[in-house]
Amino acid sequence: MAAAGRPALARALLQQCVSARLQVKPPEHDSEAEWVEIQRGLVIYICFFKGADEDIVPKIGDVLIIPQATLGGKPKGRKMQYHANIEKEKGLELYSQFVTLCEKELAGNARCMEAGVLVKHGTYGNRQVLKLDTNGPYTHLIEF
Amino acid sequence: MAAAGRPALARALLQQCVSARLQVKPPEHDSEAEWVEIQRGLVIYICFFKGADEDIVPKIGDVLIIPQATLGGKPKGRKMQYHANIEKEKGLELYSQFVTLCEKELAGNARCMEAGVLVKHGTYGNRQVLKLDTNGPYTHLIEF
């Protein structure tokens, strides 16, 4: 599904939602868990592969961006392998760029600003907890 | 990701969950909505492509199977196209077989039976509503 003739550089999974809530910091003995939350909008699970170095930006509604390295797995026997996934540091860098681009794209769109569209995002490399309410689901898979 | 040398015949998306609840029949003026629900387990979104005619079966935990034709889409400009998706009737047939195989696989596994593992599933071609609680998410993509 990626551009013909080369392996995919990124894989994104899109799921519309009525509301979604993602834990971005687990509870600790001296602090409560932190969550980000969106209402009607789009959840984007994103994973980068080795060789990725730039990317494009999706649109529409509130947006919750979730780093999701497991999406890059390949079944091998009864296990999943992640040999094609990008190195952690580069992945964090691309993920941050992707979040920033989404934020800029929405901030630059007058109708999104009028509607008060929000971009929220998970923390790269962090333990996460997701609660999702859909009136679908409608799940789309896109590779770049 | 599918077997080398041929296009994928089926695409499955797997998401672990703490609980999941899927509406399988919308409310009508004389009846309430019907839901299926699982606790800790696995949500499988499944989509068949043209040419599919048999399949294999995943495992583990409660299982919620969701027909998800949107997974077969291919981006074309700003829209998704579904030209590769299997025809509705054949899709329904394969979906039913897949559900039956999952049920049989679990029923044939002594440890699953002891643990009271459940298979629940959505209705093919139906309007759905999904509520999902994860302690991840951990999303895996598999093609056959």
PDB file of N, CA and C in Angstrom, chain A residues 3-88:
ATOM      1  N   ALA A   3       3.975   3.721  -1.367  1.00  0.00           N
ATOM      2  CA  ALA A   3       4.337   4.078  -2.730  1.00  0.00           C
ATOM      3  C   ALA A   3       5.043   2.883  -3.369  1.00  0.00           C
ATOM      4  N   ALA A   4       4.726   2.632  -4.644  1.00  0.00           N
ATOM      5  CA  ALA A   4       5.230   1.433  -5.314  1.00  0.00           C
ATOM      6  C   ALA A   4       6.747   1.392  -5.293  1.00  0.00           C
ATOM      7  N   GLY A   5       7.308   0.215  -5.149  1.00  0.00           N
ATOM      8  CA  GLY A   5       8.736   0.040  -5.334  1.00  0.00           C
ATOM      9  C   GLY A   5       9.589   0.243  -4.094  1.00  0.00           C
ATOM     10  N   ARG A   6       8.982   0.637  -2.975  1.00  0.00           N
ATOM     11  CA  ARG A   6       9.798   0.731  -1.753  1.00  0.00           C
ATOM     12  C   ARG A   6       8.950   0.304  -0.554  1.00  0.00           C
ATOM     13  N   PRO A   7       9.587  -0.205   0.486  1.00  0.00           N
ATOM     14  CA  PRO A   7       8.821  -0.592   1.677  1.00  0.00           C
ATOM     15  C   PRO A   7       8.238   0.649   2.350  1.00  0.00           C
ATOM     16  N   ALA A   8       7.187   0.445   3.136  1.00  0.00           N
ATOM     17  CA  ALA A   8       6.548   1.576   3.830  1.00  0.00           C
ATOM     18  C   ALA A   8       7.512   2.224   4.806  1.00  0.00           C
ATOM     19  N   LEU A   9       7.396   3.523   4.991  1.00  0.00           N
ATOM     20  CA  LEU A   9       8.220   4.258   5.945  1.00  0.00           C
ATOM     21  C   LEU A   9       7.443   4.559   7.217  1.00  0.00           C
ATOM     22  N   ALA A  10       6.120   4.574   7.089  1.00  0.00           N
ATOM     23  CA  ALA A  10       5.288   4.829   8.263  1.00  0.00           C
ATOM     24  C   ALA A  10       3.959   4.123   8.071  1.00  0.00           C
ATOM     25  N   ARG A  11       3.353   3.726   9.174  1.00  0.00           N
ATOM     26  CA  ARG A  11       2.045   3.089   9.115  1.00  0.00           C
ATOM     27  C   ARG A  11       1.141   3.821  10.097  1.00  0.00           C
ATOM     28  N   ALA A  12      -0.005   4.247   9.605  1.00  0.00           N
ATOM     29  CA  ALA A  12      -0.951   4.955  10.465  1.00  0.00           C
ATOM     30  C   ALA A  12      -2.282   4.228  10.462  1.00  0.00           C
ATOM     31  N   LEU A  13      -2.874   4.131  11.628  1.00  0.00           N
ATOM     32  CA  LEU A  13      -4.176   3.520  11.754  1.00  0.00           C
ATOM     33  C   LEU A  13      -5.111   4.603  12.260  1.00  0.00           C
ATOM     34  N   LEU A  14      -6.239   4.791  11.585  1.00  0.00           N
ATOM     35  CA  LEU A  14      -7.152   5.874  11.939  1.00  0.00           C
ATOM     36  C   LEU A  14      -8.466   5.312  12.427  1.00  0.00           C
ATOM     37  N   GLN A  15      -8.948   5.822  13.534  1.00  0.00           N
ATOM     38  CA  GLN A  15     -10.208   5.358  14.091  1.00  0.00           C
ATOM     39  C   GLN A  15     -11.003   6.578  14.536  1.00  0.00           C
ATOM     40  N   GLN A  16     -12.224   6.718  13.984  1.00  0.00           N
ATOM     41  CA  GLN A  16     -13.033   7.850  14.457  1.00  0.00           C
ATOM     42  C   GLN A  16     -13.527   7.532  15.852  1.00  0.00           C
ATOM     43  N   CYS A  17     -13.864   8.550  16.621  1.00  0.00           N
ATOM     44  CA  CYS A  17     -14.353   8.299  17.977  1.00  0.00           C
ATOM     45  C   CYS A  17     -15.380   9.347  18.391  1.00  0.00           C
ATOM     46  N   VAL A  18     -16.198   8.973  19.341  1.00  0.00           N
ATOM     47  CA  VAL A  18     -17.120   9.900  19.977  1.00  0.00           C
ATOM     48  C   VAL A  18     -16.383  10.587  21.136  1.00  0.00           C
ATOM     49  N   SER A  19     -15.551   9.810  21.792  1.00  0.00           N
ATOM     50  CA  SER A  19     -14.626  10.373  22.764  1.00  0.00           C
ATOM     51  C   SER A  19     -13.500   9.378  22.961  1.00  0.00           C
ATOM     52  N   ALA A  20     -12.352   9.863  23.375  1.00  0.00           N
ATOM     53  CA  ALA A  20     -11.213   8.978  23.634  1.00  0.00           C
ATOM     54  C   ALA A  20     -10.362   9.605  24.720  1.00  0.00           C
ATOM     55  N   ARG A  21      -9.752   8.765  25.508  1.00  0.00           N
ATOM     56  CA  ARG A  21      -9.041   9.200  26.695  1.00  0.00           C
ATOM     57  C   ARG A  21      -7.796   8.342  26.802  1.00  0.00           C
ATOM     58  N   LEU A  22      -6.643   8.998  26.842  1.00  0.00           N
ATOM     59  CA  LEU A  22      -5.376   8.267  26.851  1.00  0.00           C
ATOM     60  C   LEU A  22      -4.548   8.664  28.065  1.00  0.00           C
ATOM     61  N   GLN A  23      -4.109   7.656  28.806  1.00  0.00           N
ATOM     62  CA  GLN A  23      -3.228   7.935  29.938  1.00  0.00           C
ATOM     63  C   GLN A  23      -1.822   8.210  29.430  1.00  0.00           C
ATOM     64  N   VAL A  24      -1.261   9.359  29.763  1.00  0.00           N
ATOM     65  CA  VAL A  24       0.064   9.705  29.265  1.00  0.00           C
ATOM     66  C   VAL A  24       1.116   9.656  30.367  1.00  0.00           C
ATOM     67  N   LYS A  25       0.666   9.533  31.618  1.00  0.00           N
ATOM     68  CA  LYS A  25       1.612   9.361  32.723  1.00  0.00           C
ATOM     69  C   LYS A  25       0.953   8.482  33.768  1.00  0.00           C
ATOM     70  N   PRO A  26       1.583   7.349  34.099  1.00  0.00           N
ATOM     71  CA  PRO A  26       0.958   6.434  35.059  1.00  0.00           C
ATOM     72  C   PRO A  26       0.947   7.053  36.457  1.00  0.00           C
ATOM     73  N   PRO A  27       0.054   6.579  37.320  1.00  0.00           N
ATOM     74  CA  PRO A  27       0.032   7.085  38.691  1.00  0.00           C
ATOM     75  C   PRO A  27       1.321   6.665  39.403  1.00  0.00           C
ATOM     76  N   GLU A  28       1.830   7.536  40.279  1.00  0.00           N
ATOM     77  CA  GLU A  28       2.957   7.157  41.134  1.00  0.00           C
ATOM     78  C   GLU A  28       2.557   7.391  42.575  1.00  0.00           C
ATOM     79  N   HIS A  29       3.394   6.980  43.508  1.00  0.00           N
ATOM     80  CA  HIS A  29       2.949   7.062  44.905  1.00  0.00           C
ATOM     81  C   HIS A  29       2.677   8.501  45.327  1.00  0.00           C
ATOM     82  N   ASP A  30       3.323   9.473  44.645  1.00  0.00           N
ATOM     83  CA  ASP A  30       3.091  10.867  45.049  1.00  0.00           C
ATOM     84  C   ASP A  30       2.336  11.693  44.005  1.00  0.00           C
ATOM     85  N   SER A  31       1.837  11.036  42.953  1.00  0.00           N
ATOM     86  CA  SER A  31       1.115  11.810  41.930  1.00  0.00           C
ATOM     87  C   SER A  31       0.056  10.941  41.248  1.00  0.00           C
ATOM     88  N   GLU A  32      -1.006  11.594  40.801  1.00  0.00           N
ATOM     89  CA  GLU A  32      -2.060  10.857  40.098  1.00  0.00           C
ATOM     90  C   GLU A  32      -1.696  10.661  38.639  1.00  0.00           C
ATOM     91  N   ALA A  33      -2.394   9.734  37.983  1.00  0.00           N
ATOM     92  CA  ALA A  33      -2.190   9.519  36.553  1.00  0.00           C
ATOM     93  C   ALA A  33      -2.597  10.783  35.790  1.00  0.00           C
ATOM     94  N   GLU A  34      -1.903  11.022  34.658  1.00  0.00           N
ATOM     95  CA  GLU A  34      -2.306  12.133  33.801  1.00  0.00           C
ATOM     96  C   GLU A  34      -2.933  11.598  32.521  1.00  0.00           C
ATOM     97  N   TRP A  35      -3.990  12.240  32.089  1.00  0.00           N
ATOM     98  CA  TRP A  35      -4.716  11.800  30.897  1.00  0.00           C
ATOM     99  C   TRP A  35      -4.864  12.955  29.913  1.00  0.00           C
ATOM    100  N   VAL A  36      -4.928  12.631  28.618  1.00  0.00           N
ATOM    101  CA  VAL A  36      -5.403  13.594  27.635  1.00  0.00           C
ATOM    102  C   VAL A  36      -6.705  13.041  27.085  1.00  0.00           C
ATOM    103  N   GLU A  37      -7.581  13.930  26.651  1.00  0.00           N
ATOM    104  CA  GLU A  37      -8.916  13.482  26.246  1.00  0.00           C
ATOM    105  C   GLU A  37      -9.411  14.306  25.073  1.00  0.00           C
ATOM    106  N   ILE A  38     -10.073  13.665  24.134  1.00  0.00           N
ATOM    107  CA  ILE A  38     -10.740  14.417  23.074  1.00  0.00           C
ATOM    108  C   ILE A  38     -12.201  13.975  22.995  1.00  0.00           C
ATOM    109  N   GLN A  39     -13.027  14.819  22.407  1.00  0.00           N
ATOM    110  CA  GLN A  39     -14.411  14.426  22.120  1.00  0.00           C
ATOM    111  C   GLN A  39     -14.483  13.927  20.678  1.00  0.00           C
ATOM    112  N   ARG A  40     -15.612  14.101  20.009  1.00  0.00           N
ATOM    113  CA  ARG A  40     -15.787  13.578  18.655  1.00  0.00           C
ATOM    114  C   ARG A  40     -14.568  13.921  17.798  1.00  0.00           C
ATOM    115  N   GLY A  41     -13.951  12.939  17.203  1.00  0.00           N
ATOM    116  CA  GLY A  41     -12.746  13.227  16.437  1.00  0.00           C
ATOM    117  C   GLY A  41     -12.074  11.987  15.899  1.00  0.00           C
ATOM    118  N   LEU A  42     -10.771  12.070  15.811  1.00  0.00           N
ATOM    119  CA  LEU A  42     -10.004  11.046  15.120  1.00  0.00           C
ATOM    120  C   LEU A  42      -8.855  10.579  16.007  1.00  0.00           C
ATOM    121  N   VAL A  43      -8.721   9.257  16.140  1.00  0.00           N
ATOM    122  CA  VAL A  43      -7.564   8.695  16.832  1.00  0.00           C
ATOM    123  C   VAL A  43      -6.587   8.199  15.773  1.00  0.00           C
ATOM    124  N   ILE A  44      -5.346   8.643  15.862  1.00  0.00           N
ATOM    125  CA  ILE A  44      -4.307   8.217  14.926  1.00  0.00           C
ATOM    126  C   ILE A  44      -3.252   7.429  15.676  1.00  0.00           C
ATOM    127  N   TYR A  45      -3.135   6.138  15.353  1.00  0.00           N
ATOM    128  CA  TYR A  45      -2.042   5.326  15.898  1.00  0.00           C
ATOM    129  C   TYR A  45      -0.915   5.398  14.874  1.00  0.00           C
ATOM    130  N   ILE A  46       0.284   5.752  15.308  1.00  0.00           N
ATOM    131  CA  ILE A  46       1.347   5.942  14.317  1.00  0.00           C
ATOM    132  C   ILE A  46       2.610   5.172  14.668  1.00  0.00           C
ATOM    133  N   CYS A  47       3.225   4.604  13.628  1.00  0.00           N
ATOM    134  CA  CYS A  47       4.460   3.828  13.789  1.00  0.00           C
ATOM    135  C   CYS A  47       5.391   4.142  12.620  1.00  0.00           C
ATOM    136  N   PHE A  48       6.659   4.395  12.912  1.00  0.00           N
ATOM    137  CA  PHE A  48       7.626   4.681  11.853  1.00  0.00           C
ATOM    138  C   PHE A  48       8.544   3.495  11.625  1.00  0.00           C
ATOM    139  N   PHE A  49       8.931   3.294  10.358  1.00  0.00           N
ATOM    140  CA  PHE A  49       9.873   2.233  10.031  1.00  0.00           C
ATOM    141  C   PHE A  49      11.254   2.834   9.781  1.00  0.00           C
ATOM    142  N   LYS A  50      12.261   1.949   9.782  1.00  0.00           N
ATOM    143  CA  LYS A  50      13.615   2.389   9.449  1.00  0.00           C
ATOM    144  C   LYS A  50      13.599   3.076   8.090  1.00  0.00           C
ATOM    145  N   GLY A  51      14.345   4.161   7.983  1.00  0.00           N
ATOM    146  CA  GLY A  51      14.424   4.859   6.702  1.00  0.00           C
ATOM    147  C   GLY A  51      13.492   6.047   6.635  1.00  0.00           C
ATOM    148  N   ALA A  52      12.547   6.123   7.580  1.00  0.00           N
ATOM    149  CA  ALA A  52      11.622   7.259   7.578  1.00  0.00           C
ATOM    150  C   ALA A  52      12.380   8.530   7.903  1.00  0.00           C
ATOM    151  N   ASP A  53      12.099   9.614   7.195  1.00  0.00           N
ATOM    152  CA  ASP A  53      12.759  10.863   7.575  1.00  0.00           C
ATOM    153  C   ASP A  53      11.884  12.093   7.370  1.00  0.00           C
ATOM    154  N   GLU A  54      10.723  11.926   6.839  1.00  0.00           N
ATOM    155  CA  GLU A  54       9.768  13.042   6.833  1.00  0.00           C
ATOM    156  C   GLU A  54       8.377  12.478   6.599  1.00  0.00           C
ATOM    157  N   ASP A  55       7.363  13.303   6.752  1.00  0.00           N
ATOM    158  CA  ASP A  55       6.018  12.742   6.696  1.00  0.00           C
ATOM    159  C   ASP A  55       4.954  13.784   6.360  1.00  0.00           C
ATOM    160  N   ILE A  56       3.751  13.296   6.122  1.00  0.00           N
ATOM    161  CA  ILE A  56       2.663  14.198   5.798  1.00  0.00           C
ATOM    162  C   ILE A  56       1.613  14.174   6.904  1.00  0.00           C
ATOM    163  N   VAL A  57       0.649  15.018   6.770  1.00  0.00           N
ATOM    164  CA  VAL A  57      -0.245  15.246   7.898  1.00  0.00           C
ATOM    165  C   VAL A  57      -1.729  15.028   7.574  1.00  0.00           C
ATOM    166  N   PRO A  58      -2.394  14.156   8.303  1.00  0.00           N
ATOM    167  CA  PRO A  58      -3.844  13.993   8.174  1.00  0.00           C
ATOM    168  C   PRO A  58      -4.638  15.176   8.778  1.00  0.00           C
ATOM    169  N   LYS A  59      -5.949  15.104   8.692  1.00  0.00           N
ATOM    170  CA  LYS A  59      -6.792  16.249   9.114  1.00  0.00           C
ATOM    171  C   LYS A  59      -8.043  15.851   9.915  1.00  0.00           C
ATOM    172  N   ILE A  60      -8.962  16.840  10.121  1.00  0.00           N
ATOM    173  CA  ILE A  60     -10.352  16.665  10.607  1.00  0.00           C
ATOM    174  C   ILE A  60     -10.577  16.408  12.102  1.00  0.00           C
ATOM    175  N   GLY A  61     -11.517  17.202  12.673  1.00  0.00           N
ATOM    176  CA  GLY A  61     -12.048  16.952  14.029  1.00  0.00           C
ATOM    177  C   GLY A  61     -10.981  17.041  15.107  1.00  0.00           C
ATOM    178  N   ASP A  62     -11.361  16.815  16.358  1.00  0.00           N
ATOM    179  CA  ASP A  62     -10.345  16.648  17.379  1.00  0.00           C
ATOM    180  C   ASP A  62      -9.445  15.486  16.964  1.00  0.00           C
ATOM    181  N   VAL A  63      -8.205  15.551  17.366  1.00  0.00           N
ATOM    182  CA  VAL A  63      -7.269  14.497  16.973  1.00  0.00           C
ATOM    183  C   VAL A  63      -6.496  14.013  18.190  1.00  0.00           C
ATOM    184  N   LEU A  64      -6.460  12.688  18.374  1.00  0.00           N
ATOM    185  CA  LEU A  64      -5.645  12.093  19.431  1.00  0.00           C
ATOM    186  C   LEU A  64      -4.575  11.234  18.775  1.00  0.00           C
ATOM    187  N   ILE A  65      -3.323  11.614  18.956  1.00  0.00           N
ATOM    188  CA  ILE A  65      -2.217  10.901  18.313  1.00  0.00           C
ATOM    189  C   ILE A  65      -1.570   9.955  19.313  1.00  0.00           C
ATOM    190  N   ILE A  66      -1.461   8.677  18.919  1.00  0.00           N
ATOM    191  CA  ILE A  66      -0.937   7.656  19.823  1.00  0.00           C
ATOM    192  C   ILE A  66       0.277   6.972  19.202  1.00  0.00           C
ATOM    193  N   PRO A  67       1.449   7.071  19.833  1.00  0.00           N
ATOM    194  CA  PRO A  67       2.598   6.329  19.323  1.00  0.00           C
ATOM    195  C   PRO A  67       2.319   4.836  19.507  1.00  0.00           C
ATOM    196  N   GLN A  68       2.562   4.032  18.483  1.00  0.00           N
ATOM    197  CA  GLN A  68       2.132   2.636  18.552  1.00  0.00           C
ATOM    198  C   GLN A  68       3.101   1.741  17.794  1.00  0.00           C
ATOM    199  N   ALA A  69       4.230   1.450  18.464  1.00  0.00           N
ATOM    200  CA  ALA A  69       5.290   0.665  17.832  1.00  0.00           C
ATOM    201  C   ALA A  69       4.838  -0.747  17.472  1.00  0.00           C
ATOM    202  N   THR A  70       3.867  -1.295  18.207  1.00  0.00           N
ATOM    203  CA  THR A  70       3.426  -2.667  17.914  1.00  0.00           C
ATOM    204  C   THR A  70       2.856  -2.790  16.500  1.00  0.00           C
ATOM    205  N   LEU A  71       2.382  -1.666  15.953  1.00  0.00           N
ATOM    206  CA  LEU A  71       1.823  -1.672  14.594  1.00  0.00           C
ATOM    207  C   LEU A  71       2.861  -2.088  13.552  1.00  0.00           C
ATOM    208  N   GLY A  72       4.141  -1.945  13.877  1.00  0.00           N
ATOM    209  CA  GLY A  72       5.200  -2.254  12.926  1.00  0.00           C
ATOM    210  C   GLY A  72       5.631  -3.713  12.963  1.00  0.00           C
ATOM    211  N   GLY A  73       4.974  -4.504  13.791  1.00  0.00           N
ATOM    212  CA  GLY A  73       5.381  -5.890  13.968  1.00  0.00           C
ATOM    213  C   GLY A  73       5.063  -6.773  12.775  1.00  0.00           C
ATOM    214  N   LYS A  74       5.781  -7.875  12.694  1.00  0.00           N
ATOM    215  CA  LYS A  74       5.596  -8.859  11.637  1.00  0.00           C
ATOM    216  C   LYS A  74       5.485 -10.203  12.338  1.00  0.00           C
ATOM    217  N   PRO A  75       4.468 -10.986  12.029  1.00  0.00           N
ATOM    218  CA  PRO A  75       4.355 -12.269  12.728  1.00  0.00           C
ATOM    219  C   PRO A  75       5.484 -13.209  12.325  1.00  0.00           C
ATOM    220  N   LYS A  76       6.063 -13.870  13.338  1.00  0.00           N
ATOM    221  CA  LYS A  76       7.091 -14.893  13.081  1.00  0.00           C
ATOM    222  C   LYS A  76       6.733 -16.030  14.006  1.00  0.00           C
ATOM    223  N   GLY A  77       6.187 -17.108  13.455  1.00  0.00           N
ATOM    224  CA  GLY A  77       5.674 -18.172  14.301  1.00  0.00           C
ATOM    225  C   GLY A  77       4.561 -17.630  15.164  1.00  0.00           C
ATOM    226  N   ARG A  78       4.659 -17.836  16.481  1.00  0.00           N
ATOM    227  CA  ARG A  78       3.613 -17.354  17.380  1.00  0.00           C
ATOM    228  C   ARG A  78       3.946 -16.005  17.996  1.00  0.00           C
ATOM    229  N   LYS A  79       5.067 -15.399  17.576  1.00  0.00           N
ATOM    230  CA  LYS A  79       5.462 -14.115  18.156  1.00  0.00           C
ATOM    231  C   LYS A  79       5.453 -13.018  17.091  1.00  0.00           C
ATOM    232  N   MET A  80       5.507 -11.789  17.566  1.00  0.00           N
ATOM    233  CA  MET A  80       5.656 -10.666  16.655  1.00  0.00           C
ATOM    234  C   MET A  80       7.095 -10.175  16.758  1.00  0.00           C
ATOM    235  N   GLN A  81       7.687  -9.844  15.610  1.00  0.00           N
ATOM    236  CA  GLN A  81       9.034  -9.274  15.599  1.00  0.00           C
ATOM    237  C   GLN A  81       8.970  -7.821  15.132  1.00  0.00           C
ATOM    238  N   TYR A  82       9.945  -7.020  15.569  1.00  0.00           N
ATOM    239  CA  TYR A  82       9.906  -5.578  15.288  1.00  0.00           C
ATOM    240  C   TYR A  82      11.192  -5.088  14.640  1.00  0.00           C
ATOM    241  N   HIS A  83      11.819  -5.967  13.825  1.00  0.00           N
ATOM    242  CA  HIS A  83      13.116  -5.627  13.259  1.00  0.00           C
ATOM    243  C   HIS A  83      13.070  -4.425  12.335  1.00  0.00           C
ATOM    244  N   ALA A  84      11.925  -4.148  11.743  1.00  0.00           N
ATOM    245  CA  ALA A  84      11.851  -3.055  10.763  1.00  0.00           C
ATOM    246  C   ALA A  84      11.584  -1.711  11.429  1.00  0.00           C
ATOM    247  N   ASN A  85      11.221  -1.743  12.712  1.00  0.00           N
ATOM    248  CA  ASN A  85      10.904  -0.482  13.394  1.00  0.00           C
ATOM    249  C   ASN A  85      12.139   0.408  13.521  1.00  0.00           C
ATOM    250  N   ILE A  86      11.888   1.684  13.455  1.00  0.00           N
ATOM    251  CA  ILE A  86      12.958   2.673  13.534  1.00  0.00           C
ATOM    252  C   ILE A  86      13.571   2.649  14.937  1.00  0.00           C
ATOM    253  N   GLU A  87      14.816   3.130  15.079  1.00  0.00           N
ATOM    254  CA  GLU A  87      15.459   3.215  16.385  1.00  0.00           C
ATOM    255  C   GLU A  87      14.694   4.213  17.265  1.00  0.00           C
ATOM    256  N   LYS A  88      14.757   3.991  18.578  1.00  0.00           N
ATOM    257  CA  LYS A  88      13.939   4.779  19.506  1.00  0.00           C
ATOM    258  C   LYS A  88      14.146   6.288  19.374  1.00  0.00           C
TER     259      LYS A  88
END
